[in-house]
């Protein structure tokens, strides 16, 4: 039995992971489940999956969950912990084999790193870990023999399209130091373009949070949905891909592909382009990473290529999708620039979701924050976390101005 810890089990990725586990219950056990403060959902998940332990970051929520679990002999054995430190302990727990890192935002960094440092098999959905501290994270993976498998659908597709000689031990810096030597010319990172692909800058001024969260192809948490609408999500993914695959900004080309059927491609020096296709359902990359190097049933319907009928591609518009340009710039600047970009974006997106700022302010706030702060070398976690805190302060100020 493989013990899986799901960090962020009540979210969109967490729920899809549990759906896959439910189909493969003879092979995988949901050993630990964690959430921020959604007691109701975590309680239901505990009832269904009977984990050994559960974490609620919020203390009052943890207390409430514990009281409810105590009431039944079926669930009274489940140990409940609170606080964000407990997430690191779960990620590092000696009985845990696989860690699904599916917390949203910078809040997921510390536990993802803890899993890397303990040499776990990390199923990485939390792209912010790599955006903020790619160098430290990849080094921790390598130094501790962790097996890193990307869950983000694009990166999972790239992983599947790379030569097997490079991916035999998961994503591994040492092996992936030689993309060019392996004949890889370019990574083609596909993007649906989100719900506002064809809206003018003027129209974008007035869009609402609900419109921004209504993604045409994917059902996701609200933060990543807004990121998809601004295309900051694709920007974060460019940075994520650069760390995962040891690629430069110039090696990664964003391709708008509105159908979200091709999840990304790798272009080779002999003219071949390899792609991974499938219905847009996160259970495919999740099941891929859980079963890797084998395959297993994920519950996802087979792709009906006749129903798809047509695949379209276009160049991204960096004028309308300013966030994409800012992310490329941050990647080129290096150091703490991506951490500053990410933190300012989290604050701006949160303010937009709360109705405090217009959609188009998100990019402006990120840009102004980057202008106001000096970028440093990202040599230690302390430096990165300081940049994150400063960026949040500046961005908050800008949200209220
Ligand atoms: P979500 O908002 O649906 O769920 C987030 C989870 O994190 C919840 O379980 C929540 O309780 C937990 N959480 C929130 N704040 C927390 C905190 N401060 N401390 C601890 N836990 C906290 O998000 P999601 O859409 O599932 O995305 C999760 C991650 O996966 C993100 O990094 C996202 O970019 C990435 N991702 C998601 C998708 C998708 O389809 N949803 C696809 C690719 C990558
Ligand atoms: Mg993605």
PDB file of C-alpha atoms in Angstrom, residues 52-324:
ATOM      1  CA  UNK A  52      -4.441   8.385   9.867  1.00  0.00           C
ATOM      2  CA  UNK A  53      -4.140  12.132  10.354  1.00  0.00           C
ATOM      3  CA  UNK A  54      -5.666  15.459   9.367  1.00  0.00           C
ATOM      4  CA  UNK A  55      -4.385  19.027   9.590  1.00  0.00           C
ATOM      5  CA  UNK A  56      -6.383  22.232   9.633  1.00  0.00           C
ATOM      6  CA  UNK A  57      -4.147  25.293   9.588  1.00  0.00           C
ATOM      7  CA  UNK A  58      -6.797  27.322  11.380  1.00  0.00           C
ATOM      8  CA  UNK A  59      -6.836  26.384  15.075  1.00  0.00           C
ATOM      9  CA  UNK A  60     -10.568  26.809  15.716  1.00  0.00           C
ATOM     10  CA  UNK A  61     -11.352  24.715  12.629  1.00  0.00           C
ATOM     11  CA  UNK A  62      -8.995  21.969  13.828  1.00  0.00           C
ATOM     12  CA  UNK A  63     -10.770  21.886  17.191  1.00  0.00           C
ATOM     13  CA  UNK A  64     -14.185  21.639  15.541  1.00  0.00           C
ATOM     14  CA  UNK A  65     -12.995  18.855  13.219  1.00  0.00           C
ATOM     15  CA  UNK A  66     -11.534  16.900  16.126  1.00  0.00           C
ATOM     16  CA  UNK A  67     -14.790  17.134  18.099  1.00  0.00           C
ATOM     17  CA  UNK A  68     -16.790  15.870  15.141  1.00  0.00           C
ATOM     18  CA  UNK A  69     -14.402  12.992  14.372  1.00  0.00           C
ATOM     19  CA  UNK A  70     -14.423  11.885  18.022  1.00  0.00           C
ATOM     20  CA  UNK A  71     -18.156  11.216  17.873  1.00  0.00           C
ATOM     21  CA  UNK A  72     -17.836   8.064  15.757  1.00  0.00           C
ATOM     22  CA  UNK A  73     -15.738   4.988  16.497  1.00  0.00           C
ATOM     23  CA  UNK A  74     -14.994   4.828  12.774  1.00  0.00           C
ATOM     24  CA  UNK A  75     -13.162   8.174  12.799  1.00  0.00           C
ATOM     25  CA  UNK A  76     -12.063   8.636  16.411  1.00  0.00           C
ATOM     26  CA  UNK A  77      -8.573   7.254  15.637  1.00  0.00           C
ATOM     27  CA  UNK A  78      -7.796  10.133  13.228  1.00  0.00           C
ATOM     28  CA  UNK A  79      -5.220  12.445  14.783  1.00  0.00           C
ATOM     29  CA  UNK A  80      -5.948  16.122  14.197  1.00  0.00           C
ATOM     30  CA  UNK A  81      -3.250  18.814  14.193  1.00  0.00           C
ATOM     31  CA  UNK A  82      -3.360  22.549  13.635  1.00  0.00           C
ATOM     32  CA  UNK A  83      -0.990  25.263  12.424  1.00  0.00           C
ATOM     33  CA  UNK A  84       1.153  25.527   9.314  1.00  0.00           C
ATOM     34  CA  UNK A  85       4.132  23.784  11.001  1.00  0.00           C
ATOM     35  CA  UNK A  86       2.027  20.623  11.090  1.00  0.00           C
ATOM     36  CA  UNK A  87       1.945  20.683   7.262  1.00  0.00           C
ATOM     37  CA  UNK A  88       5.736  20.343   7.205  1.00  0.00           C
ATOM     38  CA  UNK A  89       5.575  17.479   9.701  1.00  0.00           C
ATOM     39  CA  UNK A  90       3.049  15.651   7.526  1.00  0.00           C
ATOM     40  CA  UNK A  91       5.153  16.207   4.382  1.00  0.00           C
ATOM     41  CA  UNK A  92       8.162  14.781   6.215  1.00  0.00           C
ATOM     42  CA  UNK A  93       6.343  11.946   8.023  1.00  0.00           C
ATOM     43  CA  UNK A  94       8.285   8.707   7.752  1.00  0.00           C
ATOM     44  CA  UNK A  95       5.212   6.674   6.807  1.00  0.00           C
ATOM     45  CA  UNK A  96       4.336   8.987   3.923  1.00  0.00           C
ATOM     46  CA  UNK A  97       5.497   7.776   0.497  1.00  0.00           C
ATOM     47  CA  UNK A  98       3.961  10.332  -1.871  1.00  0.00           C
ATOM     48  CA  UNK A  99       3.233  13.993  -1.148  1.00  0.00           C
ATOM     49  CA  UNK A 100       0.629  15.725  -3.304  1.00  0.00           C
ATOM     50  CA  UNK A 101       1.584  19.413  -2.953  1.00  0.00           C
ATOM     51  CA  UNK A 102      -1.738  21.080  -3.786  1.00  0.00           C
ATOM     52  CA  UNK A 103      -1.892  24.093  -1.485  1.00  0.00           C
ATOM     53  CA  UNK A 104      -2.542  27.329  -3.326  1.00  0.00           C
ATOM     54  CA  UNK A 105       0.017  30.145  -3.321  1.00  0.00           C
ATOM     55  CA  UNK A 106       3.156  30.890  -1.323  1.00  0.00           C
ATOM     56  CA  UNK A 107       1.516  29.100   1.636  1.00  0.00           C
ATOM     57  CA  UNK A 108       2.515  25.838  -0.061  1.00  0.00           C
ATOM     58  CA  UNK A 109       6.250  26.569  -0.255  1.00  0.00           C
ATOM     59  CA  UNK A 110       7.399  25.392   3.137  1.00  0.00           C
ATOM     60  CA  UNK A 111       5.669  21.987   3.037  1.00  0.00           C
ATOM     61  CA  UNK A 112       6.770  21.324  -0.572  1.00  0.00           C
ATOM     62  CA  UNK A 113      10.344  22.027   0.487  1.00  0.00           C
ATOM     63  CA  UNK A 114       9.953  19.770   3.515  1.00  0.00           C
ATOM     64  CA  UNK A 115       8.879  16.927   1.207  1.00  0.00           C
ATOM     65  CA  UNK A 116      11.889  17.554  -1.059  1.00  0.00           C
ATOM     66  CA  UNK A 117      14.268  17.594   1.902  1.00  0.00           C
ATOM     67  CA  UNK A 118      12.937  14.228   3.070  1.00  0.00           C
ATOM     68  CA  UNK A 119      13.419  12.624  -0.332  1.00  0.00           C
ATOM     69  CA  UNK A 120       9.729  11.967  -0.948  1.00  0.00           C
ATOM     70  CA  UNK A 121       8.001  11.379  -4.231  1.00  0.00           C
ATOM     71  CA  UNK A 122       6.559  14.864  -4.785  1.00  0.00           C
ATOM     72  CA  UNK A 123       3.551  15.330  -7.019  1.00  0.00           C
ATOM     73  CA  UNK A 124       3.900  19.057  -7.522  1.00  0.00           C
ATOM     74  CA  UNK A 125       0.796  21.125  -8.272  1.00  0.00           C
ATOM     75  CA  UNK A 126       1.902  24.134  -6.191  1.00  0.00           C
ATOM     76  CA  UNK A 127       3.754  25.993  -8.945  1.00  0.00           C
ATOM     77  CA  UNK A 128       4.395  28.922  -6.600  1.00  0.00           C
ATOM     78  CA  UNK A 129       7.076  26.823  -4.803  1.00  0.00           C
ATOM     79  CA  UNK A 130       9.152  26.776  -7.965  1.00  0.00           C
ATOM     80  CA  UNK A 131       8.371  30.352  -8.956  1.00  0.00           C
ATOM     81  CA  UNK A 132       9.553  31.653  -5.594  1.00  0.00           C
ATOM     82  CA  UNK A 133      12.492  29.410  -4.900  1.00  0.00           C
ATOM     83  CA  UNK A 134      13.195  27.273  -7.960  1.00  0.00           C
ATOM     84  CA  UNK A 135      16.916  27.096  -7.353  1.00  0.00           C
ATOM     85  CA  UNK A 136      16.668  26.003  -3.698  1.00  0.00           C
ATOM     86  CA  UNK A 137      13.780  23.654  -4.406  1.00  0.00           C
ATOM     87  CA  UNK A 138      15.451  21.855  -7.324  1.00  0.00           C
ATOM     88  CA  UNK A 139      18.663  21.611  -5.324  1.00  0.00           C
ATOM     89  CA  UNK A 140      16.779  20.066  -2.381  1.00  0.00           C
ATOM     90  CA  UNK A 141      15.196  17.538  -4.744  1.00  0.00           C
ATOM     91  CA  UNK A 142      18.580  16.567  -6.138  1.00  0.00           C
ATOM     92  CA  UNK A 143      20.480  16.509  -2.836  1.00  0.00           C
ATOM     93  CA  UNK A 144      17.920  14.317  -1.105  1.00  0.00           C
ATOM     94  CA  UNK A 145      17.017  11.950  -3.922  1.00  0.00           C
ATOM     95  CA  UNK A 146      13.403  13.099  -4.056  1.00  0.00           C
ATOM     96  CA  UNK A 147      11.363  12.103  -7.101  1.00  0.00           C
ATOM     97  CA  UNK A 148       9.703  15.174  -8.558  1.00  0.00           C
ATOM     98  CA  UNK A 149       6.763  14.724 -10.916  1.00  0.00           C
ATOM     99  CA  UNK A 150       4.863  17.706 -12.321  1.00  0.00           C
ATOM    100  CA  UNK A 151       1.080  17.831 -11.912  1.00  0.00           C
ATOM    101  CA  UNK A 152       0.464  21.099 -13.730  1.00  0.00           C
ATOM    102  CA  UNK A 153      -1.048  19.715 -16.945  1.00  0.00           C
ATOM    103  CA  UNK A 154       1.367  21.553 -19.259  1.00  0.00           C
ATOM    104  CA  UNK A 155       4.463  20.462 -17.360  1.00  0.00           C
ATOM    105  CA  UNK A 156       3.170  16.949 -17.048  1.00  0.00           C
ATOM    106  CA  UNK A 157       2.661  16.966 -20.837  1.00  0.00           C
ATOM    107  CA  UNK A 158       6.202  18.260 -21.403  1.00  0.00           C
ATOM    108  CA  UNK A 159       7.540  15.600 -19.041  1.00  0.00           C
ATOM    109  CA  UNK A 160       5.691  12.948 -21.053  1.00  0.00           C
ATOM    110  CA  UNK A 161       7.026  14.367 -24.329  1.00  0.00           C
ATOM    111  CA  UNK A 162      10.686  14.523 -23.304  1.00  0.00           C
ATOM    112  CA  UNK A 163      13.105  11.698 -24.155  1.00  0.00           C
ATOM    113  CA  UNK A 164      12.966   8.882 -21.622  1.00  0.00           C
ATOM    114  CA  UNK A 165      16.721   9.148 -21.087  1.00  0.00           C
ATOM    115  CA  UNK A 166      16.072  12.499 -19.394  1.00  0.00           C
ATOM    116  CA  UNK A 167      13.071  11.553 -17.288  1.00  0.00           C
ATOM    117  CA  UNK A 168      14.004   8.118 -15.941  1.00  0.00           C
ATOM    118  CA  UNK A 169      14.390   9.403 -12.375  1.00  0.00           C
ATOM    119  CA  UNK A 170      11.610  11.990 -12.479  1.00  0.00           C
ATOM    120  CA  UNK A 171      12.457  15.638 -13.025  1.00  0.00           C
ATOM    121  CA  UNK A 172      16.119  15.768 -12.185  1.00  0.00           C
ATOM    122  CA  UNK A 173      18.424  18.744 -12.609  1.00  0.00           C
ATOM    123  CA  UNK A 174      21.461  16.670 -13.354  1.00  0.00           C
ATOM    124  CA  UNK A 175      19.815  14.755 -16.177  1.00  0.00           C
ATOM    125  CA  UNK A 176      17.969  17.760 -17.526  1.00  0.00           C
ATOM    126  CA  UNK A 177      21.111  19.852 -17.776  1.00  0.00           C
ATOM    127  CA  UNK A 178      21.309  18.751 -21.361  1.00  0.00           C
ATOM    128  CA  UNK A 179      18.033  19.541 -23.149  1.00  0.00           C
ATOM    129  CA  UNK A 180      19.928  20.699 -26.234  1.00  0.00           C
ATOM    130  CA  UNK A 181      22.196  17.650 -26.225  1.00  0.00           C
ATOM    131  CA  UNK A 182      19.089  15.474 -26.204  1.00  0.00           C
ATOM    132  CA  UNK A 183      17.948  17.240 -29.361  1.00  0.00           C
ATOM    133  CA  UNK A 184      15.306  19.452 -27.761  1.00  0.00           C
ATOM    134  CA  UNK A 185      14.934  22.766 -29.620  1.00  0.00           C
ATOM    135  CA  UNK A 186      12.019  24.367 -27.828  1.00  0.00           C
ATOM    136  CA  UNK A 187       9.307  23.788 -25.276  1.00  0.00           C
ATOM    137  CA  UNK A 188       5.897  24.804 -26.602  1.00  0.00           C
ATOM    138  CA  UNK A 189       3.766  25.691 -23.584  1.00  0.00           C
ATOM    139  CA  UNK A 190       0.103  25.798 -24.539  1.00  0.00           C
ATOM    140  CA  UNK A 191      -2.401  28.229 -23.031  1.00  0.00           C
ATOM    141  CA  UNK A 192      -6.151  28.343 -23.521  1.00  0.00           C
ATOM    142  CA  UNK A 193      -6.084  32.143 -23.253  1.00  0.00           C
ATOM    143  CA  UNK A 194      -8.730  32.002 -20.533  1.00  0.00           C
ATOM    144  CA  UNK A 195     -12.234  33.491 -20.594  1.00  0.00           C
ATOM    145  CA  UNK A 196     -11.109  36.901 -21.931  1.00  0.00           C
ATOM    146  CA  UNK A 197      -8.995  35.803 -24.884  1.00  0.00           C
ATOM    147  CA  UNK A 198     -10.894  38.009 -27.326  1.00  0.00           C
ATOM    148  CA  UNK A 199     -11.850  40.921 -25.055  1.00  0.00           C
ATOM    149  CA  UNK A 200     -10.405  44.370 -25.726  1.00  0.00           C
ATOM    150  CA  UNK A 201      -8.435  46.261 -23.064  1.00  0.00           C
ATOM    151  CA  UNK A 202     -11.468  48.547 -22.630  1.00  0.00           C
ATOM    152  CA  UNK A 203     -13.820  45.640 -21.978  1.00  0.00           C
ATOM    153  CA  UNK A 204     -11.376  44.146 -19.475  1.00  0.00           C
ATOM    154  CA  UNK A 205     -11.783  47.206 -17.204  1.00  0.00           C
ATOM    155  CA  UNK A 206     -15.270  46.097 -16.197  1.00  0.00           C
ATOM    156  CA  UNK A 207     -15.145  42.301 -15.868  1.00  0.00           C
ATOM    157  CA  UNK A 208     -16.332  40.793 -12.562  1.00  0.00           C
ATOM    158  CA  UNK A 209     -14.699  38.091 -10.373  1.00  0.00           C
ATOM    159  CA  UNK A 210     -17.361  35.573 -11.409  1.00  0.00           C
ATOM    160  CA  UNK A 211     -16.708  36.244 -15.102  1.00  0.00           C
ATOM    161  CA  UNK A 212     -12.969  35.884 -14.495  1.00  0.00           C
ATOM    162  CA  UNK A 213     -13.481  32.555 -12.704  1.00  0.00           C
ATOM    163  CA  UNK A 214     -15.659  31.082 -15.465  1.00  0.00           C
ATOM    164  CA  UNK A 215     -12.881  29.299 -17.336  1.00  0.00           C
ATOM    165  CA  UNK A 216     -13.997  27.870 -20.686  1.00  0.00           C
ATOM    166  CA  UNK A 217     -12.243  24.472 -20.303  1.00  0.00           C
ATOM    167  CA  UNK A 218     -11.013  23.868 -16.753  1.00  0.00           C
ATOM    168  CA  UNK A 219     -12.671  23.899 -13.337  1.00  0.00           C
ATOM    169  CA  UNK A 220     -10.149  25.243 -10.836  1.00  0.00           C
ATOM    170  CA  UNK A 221      -9.777  27.190  -7.589  1.00  0.00           C
ATOM    171  CA  UNK A 222     -10.580  30.920  -7.770  1.00  0.00           C
ATOM    172  CA  UNK A 223      -7.004  32.189  -7.497  1.00  0.00           C
ATOM    173  CA  UNK A 224      -5.643  30.148 -10.402  1.00  0.00           C
ATOM    174  CA  UNK A 225      -8.812  30.916 -12.390  1.00  0.00           C
ATOM    175  CA  UNK A 226      -8.140  34.665 -12.133  1.00  0.00           C
ATOM    176  CA  UNK A 227      -4.492  33.969 -13.014  1.00  0.00           C
ATOM    177  CA  UNK A 228      -5.706  32.181 -16.135  1.00  0.00           C
ATOM    178  CA  UNK A 229      -7.846  35.176 -17.072  1.00  0.00           C
ATOM    179  CA  UNK A 230      -4.889  37.610 -16.717  1.00  0.00           C
ATOM    180  CA  UNK A 231      -2.552  34.962 -18.173  1.00  0.00           C
ATOM    181  CA  UNK A 232      -0.347  35.384 -15.090  1.00  0.00           C
ATOM    182  CA  UNK A 233      -0.923  31.651 -14.707  1.00  0.00           C
ATOM    183  CA  UNK A 234       0.908  31.084 -17.999  1.00  0.00           C
ATOM    184  CA  UNK A 235       3.619  33.475 -16.866  1.00  0.00           C
ATOM    185  CA  UNK A 236       4.080  31.529 -13.629  1.00  0.00           C
ATOM    186  CA  UNK A 237       4.139  28.353 -15.716  1.00  0.00           C
ATOM    187  CA  UNK A 238       6.922  29.715 -17.941  1.00  0.00           C
ATOM    188  CA  UNK A 239       9.000  30.229 -14.776  1.00  0.00           C
ATOM    189  CA  UNK A 240       7.934  26.810 -13.455  1.00  0.00           C
ATOM    190  CA  UNK A 241       9.003  25.170 -16.740  1.00  0.00           C
ATOM    191  CA  UNK A 242      12.344  26.964 -16.717  1.00  0.00           C
ATOM    192  CA  UNK A 243      13.200  25.392 -13.338  1.00  0.00           C
ATOM    193  CA  UNK A 244      11.726  21.970 -13.970  1.00  0.00           C
ATOM    194  CA  UNK A 245      13.389  21.501 -17.340  1.00  0.00           C
ATOM    195  CA  UNK A 246      16.456  23.705 -16.956  1.00  0.00           C
ATOM    196  CA  UNK A 247      15.328  25.881 -19.858  1.00  0.00           C
ATOM    197  CA  UNK A 248      15.890  29.593 -20.495  1.00  0.00           C
ATOM    198  CA  UNK A 249      13.117  32.102 -21.212  1.00  0.00           C
ATOM    199  CA  UNK A 250      14.034  31.890 -24.910  1.00  0.00           C
ATOM    200  CA  UNK A 251      13.627  28.093 -24.897  1.00  0.00           C
ATOM    201  CA  UNK A 252       9.968  28.389 -23.870  1.00  0.00           C
ATOM    202  CA  UNK A 253       7.367  29.552 -26.363  1.00  0.00           C
ATOM    203  CA  UNK A 254       3.788  30.202 -25.195  1.00  0.00           C
ATOM    204  CA  UNK A 255       1.223  29.030 -27.750  1.00  0.00           C
ATOM    205  CA  UNK A 256      -2.438  30.003 -27.475  1.00  0.00           C
ATOM    206  CA  UNK A 257      -4.518  26.907 -28.108  1.00  0.00           C
ATOM    207  CA  UNK A 258      -8.132  27.635 -27.116  1.00  0.00           C
ATOM    208  CA  UNK A 259      -9.389  24.007 -27.114  1.00  0.00           C
ATOM    209  CA  UNK A 260      -7.005  22.858 -24.305  1.00  0.00           C
ATOM    210  CA  UNK A 261      -6.657  19.436 -25.915  1.00  0.00           C
ATOM    211  CA  UNK A 262      -2.914  19.559 -26.517  1.00  0.00           C
ATOM    212  CA  UNK A 263      -1.477  20.133 -23.052  1.00  0.00           C
ATOM    213  CA  UNK A 264       1.983  21.142 -24.343  1.00  0.00           C
ATOM    214  CA  UNK A 265       4.617  20.075 -26.846  1.00  0.00           C
ATOM    215  CA  UNK A 266       8.343  19.548 -27.238  1.00  0.00           C
ATOM    216  CA  UNK A 267      10.006  20.460 -30.500  1.00  0.00           C
ATOM    217  CA  UNK A 268      13.138  18.522 -31.571  1.00  0.00           C
ATOM    218  CA  UNK A 269      16.087  19.320 -33.818  1.00  0.00           C
ATOM    219  CA  UNK A 270      15.057  16.744 -36.446  1.00  0.00           C
ATOM    220  CA  UNK A 271      11.782  18.593 -37.009  1.00  0.00           C
ATOM    221  CA  UNK A 272       9.650  16.306 -34.824  1.00  0.00           C
ATOM    222  CA  UNK A 273       7.148  17.821 -32.430  1.00  0.00           C
ATOM    223  CA  UNK A 274       5.878  15.532 -29.657  1.00  0.00           C
ATOM    224  CA  UNK A 275       2.703  16.414 -27.811  1.00  0.00           C
ATOM    225  CA  UNK A 276       0.481  15.008 -25.100  1.00  0.00           C
ATOM    226  CA  UNK A 277      -3.267  15.245 -25.732  1.00  0.00           C
ATOM    227  CA  UNK A 278      -6.299  14.494 -23.630  1.00  0.00           C
ATOM    228  CA  UNK A 279      -9.540  15.850 -22.277  1.00  0.00           C
ATOM    229  CA  UNK A 280      -8.952  18.806 -19.958  1.00  0.00           C
ATOM    230  CA  UNK A 281      -9.272  16.953 -16.654  1.00  0.00           C
ATOM    231  CA  UNK A 282      -6.575  17.125 -13.964  1.00  0.00           C
ATOM    232  CA  UNK A 283      -7.143  13.493 -13.028  1.00  0.00           C
ATOM    233  CA  UNK A 284      -4.995  12.532 -16.053  1.00  0.00           C
ATOM    234  CA  UNK A 285      -1.748  14.209 -14.883  1.00  0.00           C
ATOM    235  CA  UNK A 286      -2.531  13.195 -11.285  1.00  0.00           C
ATOM    236  CA  UNK A 287      -2.960   9.515 -12.224  1.00  0.00           C
ATOM    237  CA  UNK A 288       0.099   9.725 -14.486  1.00  0.00           C
ATOM    238  CA  UNK A 289       2.297  10.982 -11.660  1.00  0.00           C
ATOM    239  CA  UNK A 290       0.867   8.513  -9.146  1.00  0.00           C
ATOM    240  CA  UNK A 291       1.307   5.470 -11.392  1.00  0.00           C
ATOM    241  CA  UNK A 292       4.519   6.620 -13.110  1.00  0.00           C
ATOM    242  CA  UNK A 293       6.341   4.915 -14.779  1.00  0.00           C
ATOM    243  CA  UNK A 294       3.237   2.755 -15.290  1.00  0.00           C
ATOM    244  CA  UNK A 295      -0.260   3.843 -16.303  1.00  0.00           C
ATOM    245  CA  UNK A 296      -3.569   3.390 -14.527  1.00  0.00           C
ATOM    246  CA  UNK A 297      -7.243   4.277 -14.876  1.00  0.00           C
ATOM    247  CA  UNK A 298      -7.976   7.871 -13.855  1.00  0.00           C
ATOM    248  CA  UNK A 299     -11.709   8.010 -14.511  1.00  0.00           C
ATOM    249  CA  UNK A 300     -11.139  10.464 -17.381  1.00  0.00           C
ATOM    250  CA  UNK A 301     -13.143   9.853 -20.531  1.00  0.00           C
ATOM    251  CA  UNK A 302     -11.083   8.907 -23.594  1.00  0.00           C
ATOM    252  CA  UNK A 303     -10.431  11.808 -25.947  1.00  0.00           C
ATOM    253  CA  UNK A 304     -12.830  11.711 -28.891  1.00  0.00           C
ATOM    254  CA  UNK A 305     -10.651  13.203 -31.592  1.00  0.00           C
ATOM    255  CA  UNK A 306     -13.573  13.374 -34.049  1.00  0.00           C
ATOM    256  CA  UNK A 307     -15.582  15.431 -31.590  1.00  0.00           C
ATOM    257  CA  UNK A 308     -12.618  17.802 -31.166  1.00  0.00           C
ATOM    258  CA  UNK A 309     -12.343  18.007 -34.978  1.00  0.00           C
ATOM    259  CA  UNK A 310     -10.244  21.165 -34.986  1.00  0.00           C
ATOM    260  CA  UNK A 311      -7.148  22.417 -33.176  1.00  0.00           C
ATOM    261  CA  UNK A 312      -6.240  26.126 -33.355  1.00  0.00           C
ATOM    262  CA  UNK A 313      -3.059  27.965 -32.458  1.00  0.00           C
ATOM    263  CA  UNK A 314      -2.138  31.635 -32.204  1.00  0.00           C
ATOM    264  CA  UNK A 315       0.579  33.912 -30.836  1.00  0.00           C
ATOM    265  CA  UNK A 316       0.004  35.432 -27.384  1.00  0.00           C
ATOM    266  CA  UNK A 317      -0.721  39.177 -27.239  1.00  0.00           C
ATOM    267  CA  UNK A 318       1.744  40.682 -24.740  1.00  0.00           C
ATOM    268  CA  UNK A 319       0.024  44.096 -24.925  1.00  0.00           C
ATOM    269  CA  UNK A 320      -3.314  42.828 -23.664  1.00  0.00           C
ATOM    270  CA  UNK A 321      -1.888  40.184 -21.369  1.00  0.00           C
ATOM    271  CA  UNK A 322       0.657  42.344 -19.555  1.00  0.00           C
ATOM    272  CA  UNK A 323       1.119  39.743 -16.778  1.00  0.00           C
ATOM    273  CA  UNK A 324       2.637  37.314 -19.252  1.00  0.00           C
TER     274      UNK A 324
END
